[in-house]
C-alpha cells in the first residue's frame, strides 16, 4: 500500500479512501483497480478559520429553518457579534448549492453557517 | 486463497475500499473480465457529476461489482443498474449525505429473476441468496463510492437502516397484476432493473381479514403513522410489497390501478392532527400544499405508489417501503444481453 488514508481518529472510519493499493506476492506486485471516482481538478480548499469576526447565514428551506436563523442572528448580535442582515437562500436542502451562491460565499472572510436541520 | 489475498482484503478494509464488510480485491484481470461482461471498455464513461467535477469510468463500476462479489453472469443487469444509479435524476449524492439515512432499493423484475437465480419468495426483502445480496451490495457500494464524490462529501444519516449494506428485491416471475416495470411503461415480457432511494420496510400484518378492502386498509394505515417522513414534502411516495396470501384476496376484487386509487383515497389523516403532532411545519412553505382542516394523503398524487409482488406463501404479511423525499424518481432500465447503450429502453419517474 503506497499511501496512508485519512482516518477519523475518534471513530476509526476512513474519511478519504486511499488512491492506490498494491498487491504483492513473493516475486511481483500489481496495483488493484481503484473503484472510487475522484474530483478532477481537486476540490476547492476551504479555510476553516474565518479571518473576520462576522457571521453570514445560508438557509436551505427546511421547515422552520428561517425562524431559527433569525433567532440566531439576534442572539449573536446581543453578544456583540456582527451578523449579515441578509440570509442567503439555497432553495432546496436535497440539492447541491448553486455555483453562483458558492462563488459568492467563497469570497466570504467571516464565518458561513449553512443550514438548520429539521 | 493465499495469505497475499487475505492481506489484500485487509488492505482494502484499512484503506476505505469497503462498505464495512470484506471485499473481493479488485485485481486487474478480474475487473477486465467484469468489464467484458458489462460490455464496456475500461475508459468508457458510465456517468458524470459535473457539479462535483467527478466522472465515473466503467472500470470503477466493474471494480465495485467485483468487490461486491457479483458473478460475471450478472454483467448485463449490472450495466443497466449502473446507468440507472448514475442518472443525475436519482440524486445519488443526496442519498448518501441526507440526514434521512436513505438507502438505494433495487428491484429486479421479469425473466432475469429466474435466469440469474434471484430469490423472490422466502424473505424476499432480505434474501440470503448471492444474486440478491451482491447486486444489492453493488448498488450500495456505488452509492458509497460515487455519492461521496471521492471523499469530498460526508454522510449525515441520523439512524440509517440495514438496507444501506444491501437492499435488492426480486419480483415473482409470474405476477397477478403484471411485472413491476410495466408500471414504468416497459413491456411485460422484458427484464428490467429499477432503483430508487428508500427508507426501511414497514411490515404489514393482517392474518384474520378476509376481504381485499381489509388488506388494503391495513396497508394504507401503515402508510399513515405519525412518523412517516412523507407527511410534509410528499415528494417520494411508497412501494407496496404484496405477498401471495394477501394478493390472493386483493386481486380477486382489485386491479393494480384500482388498488392504487383505493389507497390514495382512503389512506389519509386529518391535517390539523398532523400539525398538532409537529409533523407539518407551523408556517408551511407553498410547495407542501397544506390545507388546514382537510384529510391529507401522504402521497402528493396516486402515481407515487407502486406495487411489487414477491414473498412466500403461507404468511399473511405485506410491507410498505417509504421512498426518500429528496429523490423523486424511480429509475427503471430494461436489461438487454450485450446491447449498446443506444438500444436500451429507459424509463423514469412514477407509474404510467
Coordinates of C-alpha atoms in Angstrom, one line a residue:
Chain A
X1 CA 0.0 0.0 0.0
X2 CA 1.6 3.3 -1.1
X3 CA -0.5 5.9 0.6
X4 CA -2.0 6.2 4.1
X5 CA -5.6 7.2 4.0
X6 CA -7.0 9.9 6.3
X7 CA -8.7 8.3 9.3
X8 CA -11.2 9.9 11.6
X9 CA -9.3 9.4 14.9
X10 CA -12.5 9.5 17.0
X11 CA -14.4 6.8 15.2
X12 CA -11.8 4.9 13.3
X13 CA -13.6 5.4 10.0
X14 CA -11.7 6.2 6.8
X15 CA -12.9 9.5 5.6
X16 CA -10.9 9.8 2.4
X17 CA -10.1 6.4 0.8
X18 CA -6.6 5.6 -0.4
X19 CA -5.9 6.3 -4.0
X20 CA -3.7 3.3 -4.5
X21 CA -3.4 -0.2 -3.1
X22 CA -0.6 -2.6 -4.3
X23 CA -0.9 -6.3 -4.1
X24 CA 2.4 -8.2 -3.8
X25 CA 3.4 -11.8 -3.7
X26 CA 6.9 -13.2 -3.4
X27 CA 8.0 -12.2 -6.9
X28 CA 5.9 -9.3 -8.2
X29 CA 3.4 -6.6 -7.4
X30 CA 0.3 -5.2 -9.1
X31 CA -2.0 -2.3 -8.5
X32 CA -5.5 -3.0 -7.5
X33 CA -8.1 -1.2 -9.6
X34 CA -9.2 2.0 -7.7
X35 CA -13.1 1.8 -7.6
X36 CA -13.5 5.4 -6.3
X37 CA -14.1 8.3 -8.7
X38 CA -12.3 11.4 -7.6
X39 CA -12.9 15.1 -8.4
X40 CA -10.8 16.4 -11.3
X41 CA -9.5 19.1 -10.7
X42 CA -9.1 18.7 -7.0
X43 CA -11.9 20.3 -4.9
X44 CA -11.6 23.8 -3.6
X45 CA -9.6 24.3 -0.4
X46 CA -11.9 25.6 2.4
X47 CA -10.5 28.0 5.0
X48 CA -11.9 26.7 8.3
X49 CA -11.0 29.6 10.5
X50 CA -12.6 32.9 9.5
X51 CA -10.3 35.9 9.2
X52 CA -13.0 38.4 10.2
X53 CA -15.4 38.3 13.2
X54 CA -18.6 38.2 11.2
X55 CA -21.3 35.6 10.6
X56 CA -23.3 35.1 7.4
X57 CA -26.3 32.6 7.4
X58 CA -27.5 30.5 4.5
X59 CA -30.9 29.0 4.7
X60 CA -31.8 25.8 2.9
X61 CA -35.6 26.0 3.3
X62 CA -36.1 23.2 5.8
X63 CA -39.2 23.6 8.0
X64 CA -38.9 26.4 10.5
X65 CA -35.2 27.0 9.5
X66 CA -35.6 30.7 8.6
X67 CA -37.2 31.2 12.0
X68 CA -34.3 29.6 13.8
X69 CA -31.8 31.5 11.8
X70 CA -33.5 34.8 12.6
X71 CA -33.4 34.0 16.3
X72 CA -29.7 33.0 16.0
X73 CA -29.0 36.3 14.3
X74 CA -30.5 38.2 17.2
X75 CA -28.7 36.0 19.8
X76 CA -25.3 36.6 18.2
X77 CA -25.9 40.4 17.9
X78 CA -26.9 40.5 21.6
X79 CA -23.4 39.0 22.2
X80 CA -21.7 41.7 20.2
X81 CA -21.0 39.7 17.0
X82 CA -21.5 41.2 13.7
X83 CA -24.1 39.3 11.6
X84 CA -25.1 40.0 8.0
X85 CA -28.7 41.1 7.8
X86 CA -29.4 39.2 4.6
X87 CA -29.9 35.5 4.9
X88 CA -29.0 33.8 1.6
X89 CA -31.2 31.0 0.4
X90 CA -30.1 27.7 -1.1
X91 CA -33.6 26.8 -2.2
X92 CA -33.5 23.0 -1.8
X93 CA -31.9 21.1 1.0
X94 CA -31.5 17.9 -1.1
X95 CA -29.6 19.6 -3.9
X96 CA -26.1 20.9 -4.1
X97 CA -25.6 24.7 -3.6
X98 CA -25.8 26.5 -6.9
X99 CA -22.4 27.6 -8.4
X100 CA -23.3 31.3 -8.2
X101 CA -24.0 31.1 -4.5
X102 CA -20.9 29.0 -3.8
X103 CA -18.9 31.6 -5.7
X104 CA -20.3 34.4 -3.6
X105 CA -19.6 32.5 -0.4
X106 CA -16.1 31.6 -1.4
X107 CA -15.0 35.2 -1.0
X108 CA -16.5 35.5 2.5
X109 CA -14.0 36.3 5.1
X110 CA -16.3 35.7 8.1
X111 CA -18.0 32.5 9.3
X112 CA -20.6 31.0 7.0
X113 CA -23.3 28.9 8.7
X114 CA -25.2 26.8 6.3
X115 CA -28.5 25.0 7.0
X116 CA -30.6 24.1 10.0
X117 CA -31.8 20.6 10.0
X118 CA -35.4 19.7 10.7
Chain B
X1 CA -6.9 -18.3 -1.2
X2 CA -3.3 -17.5 -0.3
X3 CA -2.0 -15.3 2.5
X4 CA -1.4 -12.5 0.0
X5 CA -5.1 -12.4 -0.9
X6 CA -6.0 -12.2 2.8
X7 CA -3.6 -9.3 3.2
X8 CA -5.1 -7.6 0.1
X9 CA -8.6 -7.9 1.7
X10 CA -7.2 -6.3 4.9
X11 CA -5.6 -3.6 2.9
X12 CA -8.9 -2.8 1.2
X13 CA -10.6 -2.7 4.6
X14 CA -8.0 -0.4 6.1
X15 CA -7.9 1.9 3.2
X16 CA -11.5 2.8 2.8
X17 CA -12.2 0.5 -0.2
X18 CA -15.0 -1.2 1.6
X19 CA -18.6 -0.9 2.8
X20 CA -17.5 -2.3 6.2
X21 CA -17.5 -5.9 5.1
X22 CA -14.6 -7.8 3.5
X23 CA -14.5 -7.3 -0.3
X24 CA -13.1 -9.3 -3.2
X25 CA -9.9 -7.4 -4.0
X26 CA -10.3 -5.7 -7.4
X27 CA -7.4 -7.4 -9.3
X28 CA -7.0 -6.1 -12.8
X29 CA -7.6 -9.5 -14.5
X30 CA -10.9 -10.0 -12.7
X31 CA -12.0 -6.4 -13.3
X32 CA -11.3 -6.8 -17.0
X33 CA -13.5 -9.9 -17.1
X34 CA -16.3 -8.0 -15.4
X35 CA -15.8 -5.1 -17.9
X36 CA -16.3 -7.7 -20.7
X37 CA -19.4 -9.0 -19.0
X38 CA -20.8 -5.4 -18.7
X39 CA -20.0 -4.7 -22.4
X40 CA -17.7 -1.8 -21.5
X41 CA -14.1 -0.7 -22.0
X42 CA -12.2 0.5 -19.0
X43 CA -12.2 4.2 -20.0
X44 CA -15.8 4.4 -21.1
X45 CA -17.7 7.0 -19.1
X46 CA -20.5 5.4 -17.1
X47 CA -21.8 8.6 -15.5
X48 CA -20.8 12.1 -14.6
X49 CA -21.5 14.5 -11.7
X50 CA -20.4 17.8 -13.2
X51 CA -21.3 19.8 -10.1
X52 CA -18.6 17.8 -8.2
X53 CA -16.1 17.6 -11.1
X54 CA -16.5 13.8 -11.0
X55 CA -16.5 11.4 -13.9
X56 CA -17.3 7.7 -13.2
X57 CA -15.4 5.4 -15.5
X58 CA -16.6 1.9 -16.4
X59 CA -13.5 0.4 -14.8
X60 CA -14.6 1.8 -11.5
X61 CA -18.1 0.4 -11.8
X62 CA -16.6 -3.0 -12.8
X63 CA -14.2 -2.9 -9.9
X64 CA -17.1 -2.2 -7.5
X65 CA -19.0 -5.1 -8.9
X66 CA -16.1 -7.5 -8.3
X67 CA -15.6 -6.1 -4.8
X68 CA -19.3 -6.7 -4.0
X69 CA -18.9 -10.4 -5.0
X70 CA -21.1 -10.2 -8.1
X71 CA -20.9 -13.1 -10.6
X72 CA -19.8 -12.4 -14.2
X73 CA -23.3 -13.6 -15.4
X74 CA -24.8 -10.5 -13.8
X75 CA -22.9 -8.3 -16.3
X76 CA -25.8 -7.0 -18.4
X77 CA -28.0 -6.4 -15.4
X78 CA -25.2 -4.6 -13.7
X79 CA -24.6 -2.4 -16.7
X80 CA -28.3 -1.3 -16.7
X81 CA -28.2 -0.8 -13.0
X82 CA -25.0 1.3 -13.2
X83 CA -26.6 3.6 -15.8
X84 CA -29.7 3.9 -13.5
X85 CA -27.6 4.6 -10.4
X86 CA -25.6 7.3 -12.1
X87 CA -28.5 9.1 -13.7
X88 CA -28.5 12.6 -12.1
X89 CA -32.2 12.3 -11.5
X90 CA -31.6 9.6 -8.9
X91 CA -29.5 12.1 -6.9
X92 CA -27.1 9.5 -5.5
X93 CA -25.0 12.2 -3.7
X94 CA -28.1 13.4 -1.9
X95 CA -29.0 9.8 -0.9
X96 CA -25.5 9.4 0.5
X97 CA -25.4 12.6 2.6
X98 CA -29.0 13.1 3.8
X99 CA -29.9 13.1 7.4
X100 CA -32.8 10.8 6.3
X101 CA -30.4 7.8 6.2
X102 CA -31.9 6.5 3.0
X103 CA -30.5 3.6 1.0
X104 CA -30.9 2.5 -2.6
X105 CA -33.5 -0.1 -3.2
X106 CA -33.0 -2.3 -6.3
X107 CA -36.0 -4.1 -7.8
X108 CA -35.3 -6.9 -10.4
X109 CA -38.3 -8.0 -12.5
X110 CA -39.1 -10.2 -15.5
X111 CA -37.4 -13.4 -16.8
X112 CA -34.0 -12.4 -15.5
X113 CA -35.2 -13.2 -12.0
X114 CA -35.2 -16.9 -12.8
X115 CA -32.3 -16.8 -15.2
X116 CA -29.9 -15.4 -12.6
X117 CA -31.3 -17.3 -9.7
X118 CA -32.7 -14.4 -7.6
X119 CA -34.7 -15.3 -4.5
X120 CA -38.2 -13.9 -4.9
X121 CA -40.1 -16.0 -2.3
X122 CA -38.8 -16.6 1.2
X123 CA -37.6 -13.5 3.0
X124 CA -37.8 -11.6 -0.3
X125 CA -36.8 -8.3 1.2
X126 CA -33.6 -9.7 2.8
X127 CA -32.8 -12.9 0.9
X128 CA -29.7 -14.9 1.8
X129 CA -29.0 -15.5 -1.9
X130 CA -25.9 -14.5 -3.8
X131 CA -27.8 -12.7 -6.6
X132 CA -29.9 -10.6 -4.3
X133 CA -27.1 -10.0 -1.7
X134 CA -24.4 -9.0 -4.1
X135 CA -26.4 -6.9 -6.6
X136 CA -27.9 -5.0 -3.7
X137 CA -24.5 -4.6 -2.2
X138 CA -23.1 -3.4 -5.5
X139 CA -25.8 -0.6 -5.6
X140 CA -24.9 0.5 -2.0
X141 CA -21.2 0.4 -2.7
X142 CA -21.7 2.6 -5.8
X143 CA -23.7 5.0 -3.5
X144 CA -20.8 5.0 -1.1
X145 CA -18.0 5.3 -3.6
X146 CA -19.7 7.7 -6.0
X147 CA -22.1 9.6 -3.7
X148 CA -19.2 10.9 -1.6
X149 CA -17.5 12.4 -4.7
X150 CA -14.1 10.9 -3.7
X151 CA -14.4 11.8 0.0
X152 CA -15.4 15.5 -0.5
X153 CA -18.9 14.8 0.8
X154 CA -19.6 13.0 4.0
X155 CA -22.7 11.1 5.2
X156 CA -25.0 12.7 7.8
X157 CA -27.7 10.0 8.1
X158 CA -29.3 10.2 11.5
X159 CA -30.1 6.5 12.0
X160 CA -30.0 4.9 8.5
X161 CA -31.2 1.4 8.1
X162 CA -29.8 -2.1 7.3
X163 CA -30.6 -1.7 3.6
X164 CA -27.5 0.6 3.3
X165 CA -25.5 -2.6 3.2
X166 CA -27.7 -4.4 0.6
X167 CA -31.3 -4.0 -0.5
X168 CA -32.3 -5.9 -3.6
X169 CA -35.8 -7.3 -4.1
X170 CA -36.7 -9.7 -6.9
X171 CA -40.3 -9.9 -8.1
X172 CA -42.1 -13.2 -8.8
X173 CA -41.6 -14.0 -12.5
X174 CA -45.3 -14.7 -12.7
X175 CA -47.5 -11.9 -11.3
X176 CA -51.2 -11.3 -10.9
X177 CA -51.0 -7.6 -11.9
X178 CA -48.1 -7.6 -14.3
X179 CA -44.4 -7.1 -13.9
X180 CA -43.2 -4.2 -11.7
X181 CA -41.6 -2.5 -14.7
X182 CA -44.9 -2.3 -16.6
X183 CA -45.8 0.5 -14.2
X184 CA -42.9 2.4 -15.8
X185 CA -44.0 1.6 -19.4
X186 CA -41.6 -1.2 -20.1
X187 CA -43.1 -4.3 -21.9
X188 CA -44.4 -7.1 -19.7
X189 CA -42.1 -9.8 -21.3
X190 CA -38.9 -7.7 -20.8
X191 CA -36.4 -8.0 -17.9
X192 CA -35.7 -4.8 -16.1
X193 CA -33.9 -3.3 -13.1
X194 CA -35.3 -0.4 -11.1
X195 CA -33.6 1.7 -8.4
X196 CA -34.9 4.3 -6.0
X197 CA -33.9 5.7 -2.7
X198 CA -35.9 4.4 0.3
X199 CA -36.2 4.1 4.0
X200 CA -36.5 0.7 5.6
X201 CA -39.6 -1.5 5.1
X202 CA -42.5 -1.5 7.4
X203 CA -44.2 -4.9 7.9
X204 CA -48.0 -5.1 7.5
X205 CA -49.6 -8.0 9.3
X206 CA -53.2 -9.0 8.7
X207 CA -53.9 -12.6 9.4
X208 CA -57.6 -12.5 10.0
X209 CA -59.1 -10.2 7.4
X210 CA -60.9 -11.9 4.7
X211 CA -61.6 -9.1 2.2
X212 CA -59.5 -7.1 -0.2
X213 CA -60.5 -3.8 1.5
X214 CA -59.3 -5.0 4.9
X215 CA -55.9 -5.8 3.5
X216 CA -55.6 -2.5 1.6
X217 CA -56.8 -0.5 4.6
X218 CA -54.2 -2.2 6.7
X219 CA -51.5 -1.3 4.2
X220 CA -52.9 2.3 4.0
X221 CA -52.9 2.6 7.7
X222 CA -49.2 1.6 7.8
X223 CA -48.5 4.4 5.4
X224 CA -50.3 6.8 7.7
X225 CA -48.5 6.6 11.1
X226 CA -47.4 9.9 12.5
X227 CA -43.7 9.1 12.0
X228 CA -43.9 8.7 8.2
X229 CA -41.4 11.1 6.6
X230 CA -43.9 11.7 3.8
X231 CA -46.3 14.0 5.6
X232 CA -44.8 17.3 4.8
X233 CA -43.0 17.4 1.4
X234 CA -44.7 14.3 -0.1
X235 CA -42.0 14.1 -2.8
X236 CA -41.1 10.5 -2.6
X237 CA -44.0 8.1 -2.5
X238 CA -44.2 4.4 -1.4
X239 CA -43.5 0.9 -2.7
X240 CA -46.1 -1.6 -1.5
X241 CA -44.9 -5.2 -1.3
X242 CA -47.7 -7.7 -1.6
X243 CA -47.0 -11.3 -0.7
X244 CA -49.1 -14.1 -2.2
X245 CA -51.6 -14.7 0.6
X246 CA -52.6 -11.1 0.7
X247 CA -52.5 -10.9 -3.1
X248 CA -54.9 -13.8 -3.3
X249 CA -57.5 -11.7 -1.5
X250 CA -56.8 -8.4 -3.1
X251 CA -56.5 -9.4 -6.7
X252 CA -60.0 -11.1 -6.5
X253 CA -61.5 -7.6 -6.2
X254 CA -59.0 -5.0 -7.4
X255 CA -56.8 -4.4 -10.4
X256 CA -53.5 -2.7 -9.7
X257 CA -54.8 0.7 -10.7
X258 CA -58.0 0.2 -8.6
X259 CA -55.9 -0.7 -5.6
X260 CA -53.7 2.4 -6.1
X261 CA -56.7 4.6 -6.3
X262 CA -58.3 3.0 -3.3
X263 CA -55.3 3.5 -1.1
X264 CA -54.8 7.1 -2.3
X265 CA -58.4 7.8 -1.5
X266 CA -58.6 6.1 1.9
X267 CA -55.2 6.4 3.5
X268 CA -55.4 9.9 5.0
X269 CA -55.0 11.8 8.2
X270 CA -56.5 14.9 9.5
X271 CA -54.1 17.8 8.6
X272 CA -54.8 19.6 11.9
X273 CA -53.8 16.5 13.8
X274 CA -50.6 16.3 11.9
X275 CA -49.9 19.9 12.6
X276 CA -50.6 19.4 16.3
X277 CA -48.3 16.5 16.4
X278 CA -45.5 18.5 14.8
X279 CA -45.5 16.6 11.6
X280 CA -46.2 19.7 9.5
X281 CA -44.3 23.0 9.8
X282 CA -46.1 25.7 11.7
X283 CA -45.6 28.1 8.8
X284 CA -45.6 25.7 5.8
X285 CA -44.0 26.5 2.5
X286 CA -46.3 26.7 -0.5
X287 CA -44.7 23.6 -2.0
X288 CA -46.1 21.5 0.8
X289 CA -49.7 22.3 -0.2
X290 CA -51.0 22.2 3.3
X291 CA -54.8 22.7 3.5
X292 CA -55.9 23.2 7.2
X293 CA -58.9 21.0 8.0
X294 CA -58.5 18.7 5.0
X295 CA -57.8 15.0 5.1
X296 CA -54.2 14.7 4.0
X297 CA -52.7 11.8 2.0
X298 CA -49.0 11.0 2.5
X299 CA -48.9 10.9 -1.4
X300 CA -48.9 14.1 -3.5
X301 CA -50.6 12.1 -6.2
X302 CA -51.7 8.4 -6.6
X303 CA -48.9 7.7 -9.1
X304 CA -46.3 7.9 -6.3
X305 CA -47.5 4.5 -5.3
X306 CA -46.1 1.4 -7.0
X307 CA -46.7 -2.3 -6.2
X308 CA -44.3 -5.3 -6.3
X309 CA -45.4 -8.9 -5.9
X310 CA -42.9 -11.1 -4.0
X311 CA -42.6 -13.1 -0.9
X312 CA -43.5 -16.6 0.2
X313 CA -46.9 -18.2 0.5
X314 CA -48.2 -19.2 4.0
X315 CA -47.9 -15.9 5.9
X316 CA -50.3 -13.0 5.7
X317 CA -47.8 -10.2 5.5
X318 CA -47.2 -7.4 3.2
X319 CA -44.9 -4.4 3.5
X320 CA -44.7 -0.7 2.9
X321 CA -41.5 0.9 1.9
X322 CA -41.4 4.7 2.1
X323 CA -39.3 6.4 -0.6
X324 CA -36.9 9.1 0.4
X325 CA -38.3 12.6 -0.1
X326 CA -35.2 14.0 -1.7
X327 CA -35.2 11.7 -4.7
X328 CA -38.4 11.9 -6.7
X329 CA -37.5 9.5 -9.5
X330 CA -37.6 5.7 -9.8
X331 CA -35.0 4.9 -12.5
X332 CA -36.0 1.8 -14.5
X333 CA -33.9 0.3 -17.2
X334 CA -34.6 -2.6 -19.5
X335 CA -31.9 -5.3 -19.4
X336 CA -30.6 -6.4 -22.8
X337 CA -28.0 -9.0 -23.4
X338 CA -24.8 -7.3 -24.7
X339 CA -26.7 -4.3 -26.0
X340 CA -25.2 -1.0 -26.8
X341 CA -26.4 2.0 -24.7
X342 CA -28.4 3.5 -27.5
X343 CA -30.6 0.4 -27.9
X344 CA -31.7 0.3 -24.3
X345 CA -35.2 1.2 -23.2
X346 CA -35.2 3.7 -20.3
X347 CA -38.0 4.8 -18.1
X348 CA -38.1 7.0 -15.1
X349 CA -40.5 8.5 -12.6
X350 CA -43.7 7.2 -11.4
X351 CA -46.2 4.8 -12.9
X352 CA -47.8 5.5 -16.2

